[in-house]
Coordinates of C-alpha atoms in Angstrom, one line a residue:
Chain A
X1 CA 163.3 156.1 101.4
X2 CA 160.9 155.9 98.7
X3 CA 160.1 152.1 99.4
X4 CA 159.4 152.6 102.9
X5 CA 156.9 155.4 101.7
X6 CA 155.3 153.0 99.1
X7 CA 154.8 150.2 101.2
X8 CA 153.4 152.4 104.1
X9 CA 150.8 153.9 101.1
X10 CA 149.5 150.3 100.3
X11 CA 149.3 149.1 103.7
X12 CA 147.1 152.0 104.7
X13 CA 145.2 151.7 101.9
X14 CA 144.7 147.7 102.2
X15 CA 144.3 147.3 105.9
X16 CA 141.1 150.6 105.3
X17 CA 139.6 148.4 102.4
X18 CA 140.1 145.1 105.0
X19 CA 138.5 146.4 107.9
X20 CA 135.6 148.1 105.8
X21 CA 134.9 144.4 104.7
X22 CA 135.4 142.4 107.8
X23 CA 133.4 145.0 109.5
X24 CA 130.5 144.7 106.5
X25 CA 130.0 141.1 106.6
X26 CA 129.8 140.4 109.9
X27 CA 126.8 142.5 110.4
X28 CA 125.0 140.7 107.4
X29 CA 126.2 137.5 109.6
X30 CA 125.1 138.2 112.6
X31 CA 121.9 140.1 111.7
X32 CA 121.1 136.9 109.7
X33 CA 120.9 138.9 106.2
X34 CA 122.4 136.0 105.2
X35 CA 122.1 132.3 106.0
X36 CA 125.2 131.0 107.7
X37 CA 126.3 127.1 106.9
X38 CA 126.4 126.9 110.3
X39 CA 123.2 127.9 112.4
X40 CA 124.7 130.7 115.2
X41 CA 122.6 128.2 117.9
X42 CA 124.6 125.0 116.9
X43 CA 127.7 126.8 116.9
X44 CA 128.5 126.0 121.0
X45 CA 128.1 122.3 119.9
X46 CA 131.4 122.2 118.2
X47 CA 133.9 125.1 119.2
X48 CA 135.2 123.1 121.4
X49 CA 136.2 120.2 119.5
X50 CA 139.5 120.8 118.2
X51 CA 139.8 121.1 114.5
X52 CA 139.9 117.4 113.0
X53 CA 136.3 116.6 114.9
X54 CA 135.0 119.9 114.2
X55 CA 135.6 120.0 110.3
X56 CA 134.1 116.1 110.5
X57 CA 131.3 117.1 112.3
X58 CA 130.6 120.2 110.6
X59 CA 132.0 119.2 107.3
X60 CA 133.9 122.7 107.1
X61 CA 135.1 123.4 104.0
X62 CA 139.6 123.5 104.2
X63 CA 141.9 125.3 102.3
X64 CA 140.1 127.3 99.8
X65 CA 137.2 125.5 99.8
X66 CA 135.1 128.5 101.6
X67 CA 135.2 130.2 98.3
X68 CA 132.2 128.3 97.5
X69 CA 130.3 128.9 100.5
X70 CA 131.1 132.6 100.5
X71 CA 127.4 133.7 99.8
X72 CA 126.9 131.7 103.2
X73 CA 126.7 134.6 106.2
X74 CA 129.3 132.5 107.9
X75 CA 131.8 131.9 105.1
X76 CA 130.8 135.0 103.8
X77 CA 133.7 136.8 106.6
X78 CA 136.0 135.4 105.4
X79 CA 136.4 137.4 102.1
X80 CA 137.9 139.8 105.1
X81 CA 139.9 137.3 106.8
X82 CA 141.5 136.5 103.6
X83 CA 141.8 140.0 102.6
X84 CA 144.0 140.7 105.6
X85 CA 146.3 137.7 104.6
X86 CA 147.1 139.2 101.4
X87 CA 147.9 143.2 102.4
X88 CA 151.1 142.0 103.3
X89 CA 151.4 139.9 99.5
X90 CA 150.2 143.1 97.5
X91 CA 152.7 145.2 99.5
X92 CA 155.4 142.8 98.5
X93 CA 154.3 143.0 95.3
X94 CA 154.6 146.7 95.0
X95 CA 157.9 146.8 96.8
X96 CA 159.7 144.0 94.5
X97 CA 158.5 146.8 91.8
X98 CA 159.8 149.6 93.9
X99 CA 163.4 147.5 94.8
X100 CA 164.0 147.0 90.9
X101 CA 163.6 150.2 89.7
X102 CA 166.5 151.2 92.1
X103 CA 167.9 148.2 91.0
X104 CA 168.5 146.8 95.0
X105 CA 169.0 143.8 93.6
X106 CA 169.6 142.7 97.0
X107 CA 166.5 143.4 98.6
X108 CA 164.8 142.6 95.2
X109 CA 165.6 139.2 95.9
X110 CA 164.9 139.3 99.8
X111 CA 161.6 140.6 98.8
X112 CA 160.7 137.4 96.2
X113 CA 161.7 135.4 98.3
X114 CA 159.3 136.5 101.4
X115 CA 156.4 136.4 98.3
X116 CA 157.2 133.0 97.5
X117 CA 156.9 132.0 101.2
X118 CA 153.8 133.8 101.2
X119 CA 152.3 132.3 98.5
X120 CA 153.2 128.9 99.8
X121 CA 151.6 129.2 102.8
X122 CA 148.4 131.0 101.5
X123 CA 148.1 128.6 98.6
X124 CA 147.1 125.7 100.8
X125 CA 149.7 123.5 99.4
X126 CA 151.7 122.8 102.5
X127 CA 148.8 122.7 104.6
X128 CA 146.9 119.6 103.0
X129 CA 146.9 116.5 105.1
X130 CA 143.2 116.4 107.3
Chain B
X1 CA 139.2 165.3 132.4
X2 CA 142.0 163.9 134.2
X3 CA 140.2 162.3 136.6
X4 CA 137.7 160.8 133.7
X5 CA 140.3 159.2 132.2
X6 CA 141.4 157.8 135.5
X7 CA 137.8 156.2 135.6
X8 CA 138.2 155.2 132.3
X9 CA 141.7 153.3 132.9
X10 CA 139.8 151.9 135.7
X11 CA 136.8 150.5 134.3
X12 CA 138.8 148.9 131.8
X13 CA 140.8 146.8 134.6
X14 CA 137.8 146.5 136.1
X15 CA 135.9 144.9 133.2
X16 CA 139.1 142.4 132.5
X17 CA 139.2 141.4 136.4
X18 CA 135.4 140.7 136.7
X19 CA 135.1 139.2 133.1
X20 CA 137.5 136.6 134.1
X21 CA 136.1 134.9 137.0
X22 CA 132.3 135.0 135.3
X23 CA 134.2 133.0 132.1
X24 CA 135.6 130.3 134.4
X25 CA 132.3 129.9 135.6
X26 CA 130.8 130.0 132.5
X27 CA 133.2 127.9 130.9
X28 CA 132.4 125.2 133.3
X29 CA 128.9 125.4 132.0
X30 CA 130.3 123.1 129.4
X31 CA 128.3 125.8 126.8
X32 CA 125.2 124.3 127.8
X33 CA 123.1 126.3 129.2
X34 CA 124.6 129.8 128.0
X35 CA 123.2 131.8 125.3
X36 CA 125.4 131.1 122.1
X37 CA 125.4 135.2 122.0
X38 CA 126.7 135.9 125.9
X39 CA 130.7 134.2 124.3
X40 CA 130.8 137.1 121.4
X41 CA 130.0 139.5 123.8
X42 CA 132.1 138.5 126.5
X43 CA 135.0 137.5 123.8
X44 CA 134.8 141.6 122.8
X45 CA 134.6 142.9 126.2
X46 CA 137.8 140.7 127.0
X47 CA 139.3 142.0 123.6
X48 CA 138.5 145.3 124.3
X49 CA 140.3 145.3 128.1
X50 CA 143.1 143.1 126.5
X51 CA 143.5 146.3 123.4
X52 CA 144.0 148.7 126.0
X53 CA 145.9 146.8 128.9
X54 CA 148.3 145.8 125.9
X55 CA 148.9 149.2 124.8
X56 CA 149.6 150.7 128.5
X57 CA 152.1 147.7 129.3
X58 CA 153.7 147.8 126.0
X59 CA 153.2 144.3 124.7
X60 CA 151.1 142.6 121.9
X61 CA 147.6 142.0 122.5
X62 CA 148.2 138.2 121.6
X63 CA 150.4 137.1 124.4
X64 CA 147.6 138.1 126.6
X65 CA 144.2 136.9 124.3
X66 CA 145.4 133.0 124.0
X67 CA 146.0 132.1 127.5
X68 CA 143.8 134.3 128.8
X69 CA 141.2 133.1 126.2
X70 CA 142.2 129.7 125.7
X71 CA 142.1 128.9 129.7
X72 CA 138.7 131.0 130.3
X73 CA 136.3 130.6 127.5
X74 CA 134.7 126.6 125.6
X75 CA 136.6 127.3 122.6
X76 CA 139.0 124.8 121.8
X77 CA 142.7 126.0 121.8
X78 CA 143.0 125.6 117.9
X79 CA 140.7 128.1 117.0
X80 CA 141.9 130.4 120.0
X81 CA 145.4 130.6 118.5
X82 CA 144.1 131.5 115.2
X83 CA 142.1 134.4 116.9
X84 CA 144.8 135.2 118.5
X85 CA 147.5 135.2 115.0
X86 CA 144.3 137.4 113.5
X87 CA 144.4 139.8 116.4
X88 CA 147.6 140.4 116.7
X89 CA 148.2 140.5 112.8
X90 CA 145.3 143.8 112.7
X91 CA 146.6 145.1 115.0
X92 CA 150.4 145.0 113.5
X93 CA 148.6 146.0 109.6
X94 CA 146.9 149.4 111.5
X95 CA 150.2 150.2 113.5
X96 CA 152.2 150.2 110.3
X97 CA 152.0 152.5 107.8
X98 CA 152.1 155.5 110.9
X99 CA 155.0 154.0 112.4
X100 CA 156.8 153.8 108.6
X101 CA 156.1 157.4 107.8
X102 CA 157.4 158.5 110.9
X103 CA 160.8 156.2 110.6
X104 CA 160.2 154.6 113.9
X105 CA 160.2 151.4 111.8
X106 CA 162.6 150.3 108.9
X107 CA 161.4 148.1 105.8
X108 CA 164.8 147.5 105.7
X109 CA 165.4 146.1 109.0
X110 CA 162.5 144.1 108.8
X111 CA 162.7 142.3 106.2
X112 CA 165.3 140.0 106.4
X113 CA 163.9 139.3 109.9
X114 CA 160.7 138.8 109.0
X115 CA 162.0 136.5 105.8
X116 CA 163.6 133.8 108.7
X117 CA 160.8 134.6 110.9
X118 CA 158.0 133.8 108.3
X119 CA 159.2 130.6 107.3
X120 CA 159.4 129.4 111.3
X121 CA 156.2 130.7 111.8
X122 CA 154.9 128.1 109.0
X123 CA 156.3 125.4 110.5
X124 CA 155.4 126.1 114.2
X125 CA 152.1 126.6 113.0
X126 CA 151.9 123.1 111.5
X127 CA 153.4 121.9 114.7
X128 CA 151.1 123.5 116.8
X129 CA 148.1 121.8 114.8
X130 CA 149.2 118.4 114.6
X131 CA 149.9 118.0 118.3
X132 CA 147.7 116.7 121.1
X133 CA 146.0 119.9 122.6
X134 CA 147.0 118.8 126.3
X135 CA 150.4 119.1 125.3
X136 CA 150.3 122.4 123.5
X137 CA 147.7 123.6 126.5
X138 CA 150.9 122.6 128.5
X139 CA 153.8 124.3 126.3
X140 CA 151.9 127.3 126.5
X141 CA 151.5 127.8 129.9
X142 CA 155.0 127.4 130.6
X143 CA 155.9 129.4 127.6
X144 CA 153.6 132.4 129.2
X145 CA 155.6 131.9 132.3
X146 CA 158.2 132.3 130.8
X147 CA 157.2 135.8 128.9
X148 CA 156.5 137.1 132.3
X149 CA 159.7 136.3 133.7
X150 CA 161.3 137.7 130.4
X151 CA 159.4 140.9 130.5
X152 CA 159.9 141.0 134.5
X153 CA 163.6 140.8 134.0
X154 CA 163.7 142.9 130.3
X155 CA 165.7 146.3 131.2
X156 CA 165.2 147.8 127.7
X157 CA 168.1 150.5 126.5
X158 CA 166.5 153.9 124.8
X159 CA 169.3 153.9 122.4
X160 CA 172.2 151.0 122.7
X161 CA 174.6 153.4 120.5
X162 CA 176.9 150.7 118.7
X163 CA 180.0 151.6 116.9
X164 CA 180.8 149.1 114.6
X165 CA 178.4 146.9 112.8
X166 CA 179.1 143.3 112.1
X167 CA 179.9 142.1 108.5
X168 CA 176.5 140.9 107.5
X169 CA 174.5 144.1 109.1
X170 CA 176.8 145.9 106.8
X171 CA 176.3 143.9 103.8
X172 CA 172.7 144.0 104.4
X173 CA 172.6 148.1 104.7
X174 CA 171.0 148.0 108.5
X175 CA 171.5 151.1 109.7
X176 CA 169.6 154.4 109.7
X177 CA 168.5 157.4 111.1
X178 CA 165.3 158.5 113.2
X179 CA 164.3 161.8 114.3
X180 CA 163.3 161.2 118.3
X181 CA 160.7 164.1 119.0
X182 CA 161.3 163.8 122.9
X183 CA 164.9 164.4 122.4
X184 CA 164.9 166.9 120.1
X185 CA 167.5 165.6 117.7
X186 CA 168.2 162.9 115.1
X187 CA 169.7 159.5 116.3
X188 CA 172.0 157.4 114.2
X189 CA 171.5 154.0 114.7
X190 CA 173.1 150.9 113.2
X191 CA 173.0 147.2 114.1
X192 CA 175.4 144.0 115.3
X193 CA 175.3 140.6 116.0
X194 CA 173.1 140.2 113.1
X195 CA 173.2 136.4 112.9
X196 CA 172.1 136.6 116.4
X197 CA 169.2 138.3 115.6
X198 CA 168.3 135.7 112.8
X199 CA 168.3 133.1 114.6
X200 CA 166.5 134.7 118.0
X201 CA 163.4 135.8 115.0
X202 CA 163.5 132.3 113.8
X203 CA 162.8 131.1 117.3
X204 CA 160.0 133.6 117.9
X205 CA 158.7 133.0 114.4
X206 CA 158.2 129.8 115.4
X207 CA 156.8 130.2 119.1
X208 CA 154.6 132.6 117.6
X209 CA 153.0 130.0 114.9
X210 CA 152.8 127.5 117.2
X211 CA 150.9 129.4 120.0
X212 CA 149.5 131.9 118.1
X213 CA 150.8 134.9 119.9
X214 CA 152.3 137.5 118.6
X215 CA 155.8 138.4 119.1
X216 CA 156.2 142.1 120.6
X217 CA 157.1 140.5 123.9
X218 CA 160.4 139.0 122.1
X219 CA 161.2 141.4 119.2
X220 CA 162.0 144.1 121.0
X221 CA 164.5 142.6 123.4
X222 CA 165.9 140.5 120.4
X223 CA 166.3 143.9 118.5
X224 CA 167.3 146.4 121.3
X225 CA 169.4 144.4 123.5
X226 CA 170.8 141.5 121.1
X227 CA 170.7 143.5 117.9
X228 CA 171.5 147.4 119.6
X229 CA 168.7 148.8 117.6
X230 CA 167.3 152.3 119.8
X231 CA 163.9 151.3 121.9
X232 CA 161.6 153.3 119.8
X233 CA 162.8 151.8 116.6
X234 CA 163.0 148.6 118.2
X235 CA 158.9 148.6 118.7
X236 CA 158.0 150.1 115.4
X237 CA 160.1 147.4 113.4
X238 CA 158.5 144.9 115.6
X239 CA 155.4 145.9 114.9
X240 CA 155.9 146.1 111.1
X241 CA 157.6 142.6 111.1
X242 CA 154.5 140.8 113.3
X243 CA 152.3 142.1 110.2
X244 CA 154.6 140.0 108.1
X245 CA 155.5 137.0 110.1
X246 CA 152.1 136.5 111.0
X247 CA 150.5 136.5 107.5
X248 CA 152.0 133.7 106.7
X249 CA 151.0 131.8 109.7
X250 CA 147.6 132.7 109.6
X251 CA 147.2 131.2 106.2
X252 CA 148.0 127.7 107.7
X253 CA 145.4 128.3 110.3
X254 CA 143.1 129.4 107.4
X255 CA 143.5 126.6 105.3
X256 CA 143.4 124.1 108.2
X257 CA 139.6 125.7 108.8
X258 CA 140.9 126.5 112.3
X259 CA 139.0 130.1 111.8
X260 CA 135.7 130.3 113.5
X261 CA 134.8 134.2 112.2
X262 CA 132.1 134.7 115.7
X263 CA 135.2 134.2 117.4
X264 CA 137.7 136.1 114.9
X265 CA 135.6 139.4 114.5
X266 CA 134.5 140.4 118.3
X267 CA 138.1 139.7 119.2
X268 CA 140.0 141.6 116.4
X269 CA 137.2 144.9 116.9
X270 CA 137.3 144.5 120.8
X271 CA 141.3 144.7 121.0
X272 CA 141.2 147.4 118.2
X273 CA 139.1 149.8 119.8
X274 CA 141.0 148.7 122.9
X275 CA 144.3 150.1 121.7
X276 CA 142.6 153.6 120.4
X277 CA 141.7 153.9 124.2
X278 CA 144.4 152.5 125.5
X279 CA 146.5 155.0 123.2
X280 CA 144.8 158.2 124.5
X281 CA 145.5 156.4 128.5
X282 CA 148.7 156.6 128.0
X283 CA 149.9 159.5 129.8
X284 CA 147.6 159.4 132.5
X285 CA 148.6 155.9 133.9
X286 CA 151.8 154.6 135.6
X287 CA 153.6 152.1 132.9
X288 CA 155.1 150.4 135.9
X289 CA 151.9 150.3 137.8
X290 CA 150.2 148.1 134.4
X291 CA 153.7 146.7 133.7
X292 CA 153.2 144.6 137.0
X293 CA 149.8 144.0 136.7
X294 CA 150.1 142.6 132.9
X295 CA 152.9 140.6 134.5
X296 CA 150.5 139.2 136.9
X297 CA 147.8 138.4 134.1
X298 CA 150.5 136.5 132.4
X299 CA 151.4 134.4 135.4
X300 CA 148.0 133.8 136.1
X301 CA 146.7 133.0 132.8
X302 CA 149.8 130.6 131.9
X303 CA 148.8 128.8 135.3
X304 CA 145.8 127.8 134.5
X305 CA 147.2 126.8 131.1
X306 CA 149.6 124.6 132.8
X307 CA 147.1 123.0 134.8
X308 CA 144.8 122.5 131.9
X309 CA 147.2 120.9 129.8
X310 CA 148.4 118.4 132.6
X311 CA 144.4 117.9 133.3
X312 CA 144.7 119.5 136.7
X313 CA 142.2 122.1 136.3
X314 CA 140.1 121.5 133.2

């Protein structure tokens, strides 16, 4: 099935291109290329808090705040973090292509669906509320 | 050779068994007087024993990094479970493309699974946030319990061989065919009791955002005993539907800044390179023998969850 094929291309390619990056800037973290927000020593001081003290006490950035922060050695991982969220999107993306062209109009719609829950959850907009 | 990879299966248990007791120790240390560096290192060599016990028993690497994790090392249970989505989503995005390519898993299958499972994982992952963390600590350990039971008890069927598939499996194309190497010969497969199946991957979707485990442990019986899908496709779609499910659950746990990346990174790497090994252990080590032992891990680790949670053993 050509869609099977299509997705299994992108999600090679994507999950290559995330690892590559998660890899990359966690060595410029924790060689200390860059500075992190969060000094690697203080660190121990608030992993255990759960996450409502912690972002008050660190004054963590939510949602896609860390955007702004990603020159920061800490923040900086998360261009891979985020990266891995969205293989899965971009292979959706592909496939809804892929699903009209056959015109599976079926699938075609299971697919924009799933890509609408996606995007909902990566958006941020259901998570607001700290 | 042999007996080098023996030592190697060894070492690995060995590594996992005498990590444990020296992170309850350390743990107790209240992170005080540690080294902020020993936690990443330990967190990988944990990873790395959990990557290869995982593959050898046949379950996710998740289901054995949170309690495990969670009970053993200072790092509060909220950032463990979004670890453990991360770990178990890599792992599920570098299974997948080799298991779609060689038809062990179906898009098709998946997605309709994953579309009810995806949605449940949102809102057990909201759930999981906004409750107390003794009472999570405490769902989880009795939810590991239960796993082990489940995977105790699970007598998986190589290939189910239904006849007739039910109305909505029918309107929704599941069916397929997959070429089983250790046969010799292609297997037909298609599926019933499709609602069933819907609503047994909205329940895991949701266990699995709430916890933050991943869901091998309860795909594959939903799929191959509820849902008569064969074994091996049963664990490739599984796999390919985690990669989904657990996206969108890891996006609440990004956006909630519940992602510490010195914890994220070791662990992802350390259960990665885990599973290569692991992978190449595979025919030199008795599934049954790991089976139990992962079984034992389990029971263990959701022990000491329970007793954390109800403030019994902190």
């Amino acid at each position: 099935m050509r869609e099977q094929k299509v997705y299994a291309d992108w999600l090679d390619a994507g999950t290559h291109i995330g690892f590559v990056i998660l890899l990359v800037t966690f060595c410029v973290y924790a060689s200390g290329l860059a500075a992190p927000q969060i000094p690697l020593a203080d660190l121990p001081k608030y992993w255990g808090l759960p996450i409502d003290r912690y972002l008050a006490a660190t004054g963590a950035p939510v949602g896609w705040g860390w955007v702004a922060y990603a020159a920061r050695g800490d923040y900086m991982n998360f261009i891979g973090i985020a990266f891995l969220g969205t293989i899965t999107v971009a292979c959706y993306l592909r496939l809804v292509v892929v699903l009209a062209v056959q015109r599976d109009w079926l699938y075609t719609a299971v697919a924009v669906i799933e890509l609408a829950i996606l995007a909902t959850s990566a958006s941020g907009f259901i998570s607001r509320g700290h | 050779m042999r007996r080098t990879r023996v030592r190697i299966a060894l070492a690995c248990f060995g590594a996992l068994a005498s990590a444990i007791p020296c992170m309850a120790f350390a743990a107790t240390d209240a992170a005080g007087a540690v080294p902020w560096w020993i936690w990443p290192i330990g967190l990988f060599a944990v990873s790395f024993a959990i990557g290869v016990v995982a593959v050898l028993a046949g379950v996710g690497g998740g289901v054995l990094f949170v309690p495990i994790v969670g009970g053993l090392f200072p790092f509060h249970l909220d950032f463990v479970r979004g670890a453990g989505l991360l770990l178990a989503l890599s792992g599920a995005l570098s299974s997948g493309p080799s298991l779609l390519r060689n038809g062990l898993a179906s898009l098709r299958l998946a997605m309709p699974l994953a579309l009810v499972g995806s949605t449940s994982s949102i809102v057990g992952a909201l759930v999981g946030l906004a409750l107390p963390t003794a009472v999570v600590q405490t769902a989880l350990g009795v939810t590991v319990l239960a796993i082990a039971v489940l995977v105790w008890n699970t007598k998986a069927t190589d290939i189910p061989g239904v006849r007739h598939s039910d109305p909505l499996g029918e309107a929704l194309r599941l069916s397929g065919v997959f070429h089983d190497p250790a046969a010799g010969r292609d297997v037909d497969w298609k599926v019933h009791r499709t609602p069933a199946g819907l609503v047994a991957f909205a329940v895991i979707g949701f266990v699995g955002g709430l916890f933050g485990l991943g869901a091998g442990w309860a795909n594959v019986p939903a799929l191959n005993l509820l849902m008569g899908i064969p074994l091996k496709v049963s664990i490739g779609t599984s796999g390919l539907a985690i990669s989904i499910i657990n996206t969108s659950a890891v996006w609440i746990y990004i956006n909630k800044g519940a992602i510490i990346p010195l914890l994220v990174v070791p662990a992802v790497v350390g259960a990665m390179v885990g599973a290569r090994i692991g992978s190449r252990l595979l025919h030199v080590t008795h599934a049954s023998v790991i089976r139990r032992i992962v079984i034992g891990i389990l029971a263990a680790a959701g022990i000491r969850s329970l007793l954390q949670g109800t403030g019994i053993w902190n």
